[in-house]
Amino acid sequence: MGALLGKKLGMTSIFSDDGESVPCTVIEAGPCPVVMLRTKDNDGYDAVQIGFGEIEDRKVNQPTKGHFKKSNTTHTRYLKEFKNIKAETGEVLTVEQFQSGDMLKISSNSKGRGFQGVVKRHHFRGVGMTTHGQSDRVRAPGSIGGSSYPSRVFPGMRMAGRMGGKRTSIRNIEVLQVLPEQNLILVKGSIPGAPNSIIEIVKL
Amino acid sequence: MHPKIALIDQMSKAKSEEIRKTKDGELAQDIPSFRPGDSVTIAVRVVEGDKERIQNFTGTIIARRGSGINATFRVRKVSNGVGVERIFPLFSPNIQSITVDRNGHVRRAKLYYLRGMSEKKIRQKLR
């Protein structure tokens, strides 16, 4: 098991050895200092807290600086905790823990789509017909339930609303290439989030 | 484009070059400059079973799109009365060479209007 924090840079494509074009996402990940170890005795659970991202010295307040000082690490912009990984405080995690062929789980906030209708948000098909008096119902949700019974709409009924901008995870993302000098990982296909969003990478 | 993505693009181009050098040796040519309207011959590697051979595709460039490693071009030819269009990645390692046979003179970047035209009309257009 390995874990890392990173930043999505964007997408491009590379060529495989057979000459096939493979779409890939470029991730800048690490170096991530291990800032703190959560233990069962102290915190009730086991986890490793790691940091990522540069931040100017003047933007870090004193309590945060103290937190980093305990582990003798430089302060970072982000802090996240990961379970089920082994690390020592002060250690610096890099992309070198991954190699091509590894399978990853990648979590991030997906792109916010704003207020969307049911066709985009829940893959409804719309009411369908444009004739028979249905002139403006092509993307409508249709019936949302009975009338006198139950006289209410059941909770969880899928309707229009805010879409995206939520934590989304994708499993089994393949590592294509690791560039340790650049702190880069190339993974196959797309990952959640917009460019420059912070992402969590866990080795499966 | 992010500088680090540009770097990956460069790496891909280098890799494509390398694959072409190892497979084609001296036959591998640099990519020439060409634009829509030009008649070209593309020597493309075809895999049949476990054998590879070179197949020529001769036609007219009708469109170029994309930038960097994602750039592609579209070639159209009429084969036995049937229009055939192929899209090639510009930096594909499967292209041995691109030869410009004739330069066309057109005013548009996308020549999709050639699709419905007769051979004679097309010849007039590309002059």
Coordinates of C-alpha atoms in Angstrom, one line a residue:
Chain A
M1 CA 0.0 0.0 0.0
G2 CA 1.2 3.5 -0.8
A3 CA -0.5 6.8 -0.8
L4 CA 0.3 10.3 -2.1
L5 CA -1.3 13.7 -2.6
G6 CA -1.0 15.4 -6.0
K7 CA -2.2 17.9 -8.5
K8 CA -3.9 17.2 -11.8
L9 CA -2.1 19.0 -14.5
G10 CA -4.1 17.9 -17.5
M11 CA -4.3 15.4 -20.3
T12 CA -2.3 14.4 -23.3
S13 CA -1.5 11.1 -25.1
I14 CA 1.6 9.0 -25.3
F15 CA 2.6 6.1 -27.7
S16 CA 2.8 2.6 -26.5
D17 CA 5.6 0.3 -27.8
D18 CA 3.2 -1.1 -30.4
G19 CA 2.7 2.5 -31.7
E20 CA -0.8 2.9 -30.3
S21 CA -1.8 6.2 -29.0
V22 CA -2.8 6.0 -25.3
P23 CA -4.7 8.8 -23.6
C24 CA -3.2 9.7 -20.3
T25 CA -3.6 12.2 -17.4
V26 CA -0.5 13.9 -16.1
I27 CA -0.3 14.2 -12.3
E28 CA 2.2 16.1 -10.3
A29 CA 2.5 14.2 -7.0
G30 CA 4.6 14.6 -3.9
P31 CA 7.0 15.0 -2.4
C32 CA 4.8 14.5 0.6
P33 CA 6.3 14.7 4.1
V34 CA 4.7 12.5 6.8
V35 CA 3.6 15.1 9.4
M36 CA 1.9 13.0 12.0
L37 CA 0.9 9.5 12.9
R38 CA -2.5 8.9 14.3
T39 CA -2.5 6.0 16.7
K40 CA -5.2 3.9 18.3
D41 CA -4.2 4.9 21.8
N42 CA -4.1 8.6 21.2
D43 CA -6.8 9.2 18.6
G44 CA -8.9 6.0 18.5
Y45 CA -7.8 5.1 14.9
D46 CA -4.6 4.4 13.0
A47 CA -3.7 6.8 10.1
V48 CA -0.8 8.7 8.5
Q49 CA -1.1 12.4 8.0
I50 CA 0.8 13.7 5.0
G51 CA 1.2 17.1 3.5
F52 CA 1.5 18.4 -0.1
G53 CA 2.0 21.7 -1.9
E54 CA 4.3 24.7 -1.4
I55 CA 3.1 27.7 0.7
E56 CA 4.7 31.0 1.5
D57 CA 6.1 31.3 5.0
R58 CA 4.1 34.4 5.8
K59 CA 0.8 32.6 5.0
V60 CA 1.2 30.0 7.7
N61 CA 0.0 30.8 11.2
Q62 CA 1.9 30.0 14.3
P63 CA -0.2 27.0 15.5
T64 CA 0.2 25.3 12.1
K65 CA 3.9 26.0 12.1
G66 CA 4.1 24.3 15.5
H67 CA 2.3 21.3 14.2
F68 CA 4.8 20.9 11.4
K69 CA 7.7 21.6 13.8
K70 CA 6.9 18.5 15.9
S71 CA 7.8 16.3 13.0
N72 CA 10.6 18.5 11.7
T73 CA 9.0 18.9 8.3
T74 CA 8.5 22.0 6.2
H75 CA 4.9 23.4 6.2
T76 CA 2.7 22.4 3.2
R77 CA -0.5 23.9 1.9
Y78 CA -2.6 20.7 2.3
L79 CA -2.9 18.0 4.9
K80 CA -4.7 14.7 4.4
E81 CA -4.9 11.5 6.4
F82 CA -4.6 8.0 4.9
K83 CA -5.4 4.7 6.6
N84 CA -3.7 1.4 6.0
I85 CA -0.3 2.7 5.0
K86 CA 3.0 2.4 6.8
A87 CA 5.3 5.3 7.3
E88 CA 7.4 7.1 9.9
T89 CA 7.1 10.7 10.9
G90 CA 9.5 12.9 9.0
E91 CA 9.8 10.6 6.1
V92 CA 9.1 12.0 2.7
L93 CA 6.9 10.1 0.3
T94 CA 7.5 10.4 -3.4
V95 CA 6.3 9.0 -6.7
E96 CA 9.0 6.4 -6.5
Q97 CA 6.7 4.2 -4.5
F98 CA 4.7 3.6 -7.7
Q99 CA 5.8 1.9 -10.9
S100 CA 4.2 1.4 -14.3
G101 CA 1.6 -1.3 -14.3
D102 CA 0.4 -0.5 -10.7
M103 CA -3.3 0.0 -10.2
L104 CA -4.4 3.1 -8.3
K105 CA -7.5 4.5 -6.7
I106 CA -7.8 8.2 -7.3
S107 CA -10.1 10.5 -5.4
S108 CA -10.9 14.1 -6.0
N109 CA -13.7 16.7 -6.2
S110 CA -15.4 16.3 -9.5
K111 CA -15.9 19.4 -11.8
G112 CA -18.9 21.4 -10.6
R113 CA -21.7 21.4 -13.2
G114 CA -24.1 23.8 -11.5
F115 CA -27.9 23.3 -11.5
Q116 CA -28.6 20.6 -14.1
G117 CA -31.8 18.9 -15.3
V118 CA -32.6 15.2 -14.9
V119 CA -31.4 14.2 -18.3
K120 CA -27.8 15.3 -17.7
R121 CA -27.8 14.6 -13.9
H122 CA -29.5 11.2 -13.7
H123 CA -29.4 10.0 -17.3
F124 CA -33.2 10.2 -17.7
R125 CA -34.4 10.0 -21.3
G126 CA -36.9 12.8 -21.2
V127 CA -40.5 12.2 -21.9
G128 CA -39.7 11.3 -25.5
M129 CA -42.4 12.3 -27.9
T130 CA -42.5 15.7 -29.4
T131 CA -45.9 15.2 -30.9
H132 CA -49.3 14.3 -29.3
G133 CA -49.4 17.7 -27.5
Q134 CA -46.0 17.3 -25.9
S135 CA -44.3 20.3 -27.4
D136 CA -41.9 21.3 -24.6
R137 CA -41.3 18.1 -22.6
V138 CA -38.3 16.6 -24.4
R139 CA -36.0 16.9 -21.3
A140 CA -38.8 16.7 -18.7
P141 CA -38.6 14.2 -15.7
G142 CA -42.1 12.7 -16.2
S143 CA -44.1 11.5 -13.3
I144 CA -42.7 11.8 -9.8
G145 CA -45.2 9.6 -8.0
G146 CA -48.9 8.9 -7.3
S147 CA -51.6 11.5 -6.4
S148 CA -54.0 11.0 -3.5
Y149 CA -51.9 8.1 -2.2
P150 CA -49.2 8.7 -1.0
S151 CA -50.0 12.5 -1.3
R152 CA -46.3 13.2 -1.1
V153 CA -43.1 12.7 -3.0
F154 CA -40.9 9.9 -1.7
P155 CA -37.5 10.9 -0.2
G156 CA -34.6 10.3 -2.6
M157 CA -36.7 10.9 -5.7
R158 CA -34.2 11.9 -8.4
M159 CA -34.8 15.4 -9.6
A160 CA -32.9 18.3 -11.1
G161 CA -30.4 20.0 -8.9
R162 CA -26.7 20.8 -8.2
M163 CA -24.5 18.4 -10.0
G164 CA -20.8 17.6 -9.6
G165 CA -18.4 19.3 -7.2
K166 CA -18.5 16.2 -5.0
R167 CA -15.8 13.8 -3.9
T168 CA -15.5 11.1 -6.6
S169 CA -13.2 8.1 -6.6
I170 CA -12.2 5.9 -9.5
R171 CA -10.5 2.5 -8.9
N172 CA -8.2 0.5 -11.1
I173 CA -6.5 3.4 -12.8
E174 CA -3.3 2.0 -14.4
V175 CA 0.1 3.8 -14.0
L176 CA 1.7 4.2 -17.4
Q177 CA 4.9 5.9 -16.5
V178 CA 6.6 7.4 -13.5
L179 CA 9.1 10.3 -13.8
P180 CA 10.8 10.7 -10.4
E181 CA 12.9 13.7 -11.3
Q182 CA 9.8 15.7 -12.3
N183 CA 7.6 14.3 -9.6
L184 CA 5.2 13.2 -12.3
I185 CA 2.9 10.2 -12.8
L186 CA 1.2 9.4 -16.1
V187 CA -2.0 7.4 -15.6
K188 CA -4.2 5.8 -18.3
G189 CA -7.4 7.6 -19.1
S190 CA -9.2 10.3 -17.2
I191 CA -9.5 11.1 -13.5
P192 CA -12.1 13.2 -11.6
G193 CA -11.6 16.9 -11.2
A194 CA -10.5 20.0 -13.1
P195 CA -6.8 20.8 -13.8
N196 CA -5.0 22.1 -10.7
S197 CA -7.4 20.3 -8.4
I198 CA -5.8 18.3 -5.5
I199 CA -6.1 14.6 -5.8
E200 CA -5.6 11.6 -3.5
I201 CA -3.7 8.7 -4.9
V202 CA -3.9 5.3 -3.2
K203 CA -2.1 2.2 -4.5
L204 CA -4.5 -0.8 -4.6
Chain B
M1 CA -0.4 24.3 -22.0
H2 CA 1.3 23.4 -18.7
P3 CA 5.1 23.2 -19.2
K4 CA 5.2 19.8 -17.7
I5 CA 2.6 18.5 -20.1
A6 CA 4.6 20.1 -23.0
L7 CA 7.5 18.0 -21.7
I8 CA 5.4 14.8 -21.9
D9 CA 4.5 15.8 -25.4
Q10 CA 8.1 16.1 -26.3
M11 CA 8.8 12.7 -24.8
S12 CA 6.1 11.1 -26.8
K13 CA 7.4 12.7 -30.0
A14 CA 10.9 11.4 -29.2
K15 CA 9.5 8.0 -28.6
S16 CA 7.6 8.0 -31.8
E17 CA 10.8 9.0 -33.6
E18 CA 12.7 6.2 -31.9
I19 CA 10.1 3.6 -32.8
R20 CA 10.2 4.7 -36.4
K21 CA 14.0 4.8 -36.4
T22 CA 14.3 1.2 -35.1
K23 CA 11.6 -0.2 -37.4
D24 CA 12.3 1.6 -40.6
G25 CA 16.0 2.6 -40.3
E26 CA 16.9 4.9 -43.1
L27 CA 13.5 4.7 -44.7
A28 CA 12.0 6.8 -41.8
Q29 CA 11.7 10.4 -43.0
D30 CA 11.1 13.6 -41.1
I31 CA 7.5 15.0 -41.3
P32 CA 7.4 17.5 -44.2
S33 CA 5.3 20.6 -44.1
F34 CA 2.0 20.2 -46.0
R35 CA -1.4 21.9 -46.0
P36 CA -5.0 21.1 -47.0
G37 CA -5.3 20.6 -50.8
D38 CA -1.9 18.9 -51.2
S39 CA -1.8 15.5 -52.7
V40 CA 0.3 13.1 -50.5
T41 CA 1.4 9.5 -50.3
I42 CA 1.6 8.1 -46.8
A43 CA 3.6 5.0 -46.2
V44 CA 1.8 3.4 -43.2
R45 CA 2.7 0.3 -41.3
V46 CA 0.0 -2.4 -41.3
V47 CA 0.0 -5.3 -39.0
E48 CA -1.3 -8.6 -40.4
G49 CA -1.2 -11.4 -37.9
D50 CA 2.3 -11.3 -36.6
K51 CA 3.8 -9.7 -39.8
E52 CA 4.2 -6.1 -40.6
R53 CA 4.3 -4.5 -44.0
I54 CA 4.1 -1.0 -45.5
Q55 CA 1.0 0.1 -47.3
N56 CA 0.8 3.3 -49.3
F57 CA -2.2 5.6 -49.0
T58 CA -2.4 8.3 -51.7
G59 CA -5.0 11.0 -51.5
T60 CA -5.7 14.7 -50.8
I61 CA -5.3 16.4 -47.5
I62 CA -8.7 17.7 -46.6
A63 CA -8.2 18.8 -43.0
R64 CA -5.6 19.3 -40.3
R65 CA -6.5 19.7 -36.6
G66 CA -5.2 19.6 -33.1
S67 CA -1.9 20.8 -31.7
G68 CA 1.2 19.2 -30.2
I69 CA 1.1 15.4 -30.0
N70 CA -2.6 15.3 -30.6
A71 CA -2.4 16.8 -34.1
T72 CA -4.0 14.7 -36.8
F73 CA -4.7 15.1 -40.6
R74 CA -7.4 13.7 -42.8
V75 CA -6.7 12.2 -46.2
R76 CA -9.4 11.5 -48.8
K77 CA -9.2 9.4 -51.9
V78 CA -11.7 7.8 -54.2
S79 CA -11.1 4.1 -54.5
N80 CA -13.2 2.1 -57.0
G81 CA -15.8 4.8 -57.0
V82 CA -16.1 4.8 -53.2
G83 CA -14.8 7.8 -51.2
V84 CA -12.3 6.7 -48.5
E85 CA -11.1 9.0 -45.7
R86 CA -8.4 8.2 -43.2
I87 CA -7.3 10.1 -40.2
F88 CA -3.7 9.8 -39.2
P89 CA -2.0 11.2 -36.1
L90 CA 0.7 13.5 -37.3
F91 CA 3.3 12.0 -35.0
S92 CA 2.2 8.4 -35.3
P93 CA 5.0 5.9 -35.1
N94 CA 3.2 3.8 -37.7
I95 CA 3.8 6.3 -40.4
Q96 CA 7.1 5.6 -42.2
S97 CA 7.0 8.6 -44.5
I98 CA 4.8 11.3 -45.9
T99 CA 5.6 12.4 -49.4
V100 CA 4.0 15.5 -50.9
D101 CA 3.3 14.7 -54.6
R102 CA 1.6 18.0 -55.6
N103 CA 0.8 21.2 -53.9
G104 CA -2.8 22.3 -54.1
H105 CA -4.1 25.9 -54.1
V106 CA -7.1 26.3 -51.9
R107 CA -8.4 29.1 -49.8
R108 CA -10.1 27.1 -47.1
A109 CA -8.6 25.1 -44.1
K110 CA -11.2 22.4 -44.2
L111 CA -12.0 20.9 -47.7
Y112 CA -15.1 19.0 -46.7
Y113 CA -16.9 20.4 -49.7
L114 CA -14.8 18.0 -51.9
R115 CA -16.9 15.1 -50.7
G116 CA -19.8 15.5 -53.1
M117 CA -17.8 16.6 -56.1
S118 CA -16.8 14.8 -59.2
E119 CA -13.1 14.1 -60.0
K120 CA -13.0 16.7 -62.7
K121 CA -14.5 19.4 -60.4
I122 CA -12.0 18.5 -57.7
R123 CA -9.1 18.7 -60.1
Q124 CA -10.2 22.2 -61.1
K125 CA -10.6 23.2 -57.5
L126 CA -7.2 22.1 -56.4
R127 CA -5.3 23.8 -59.2

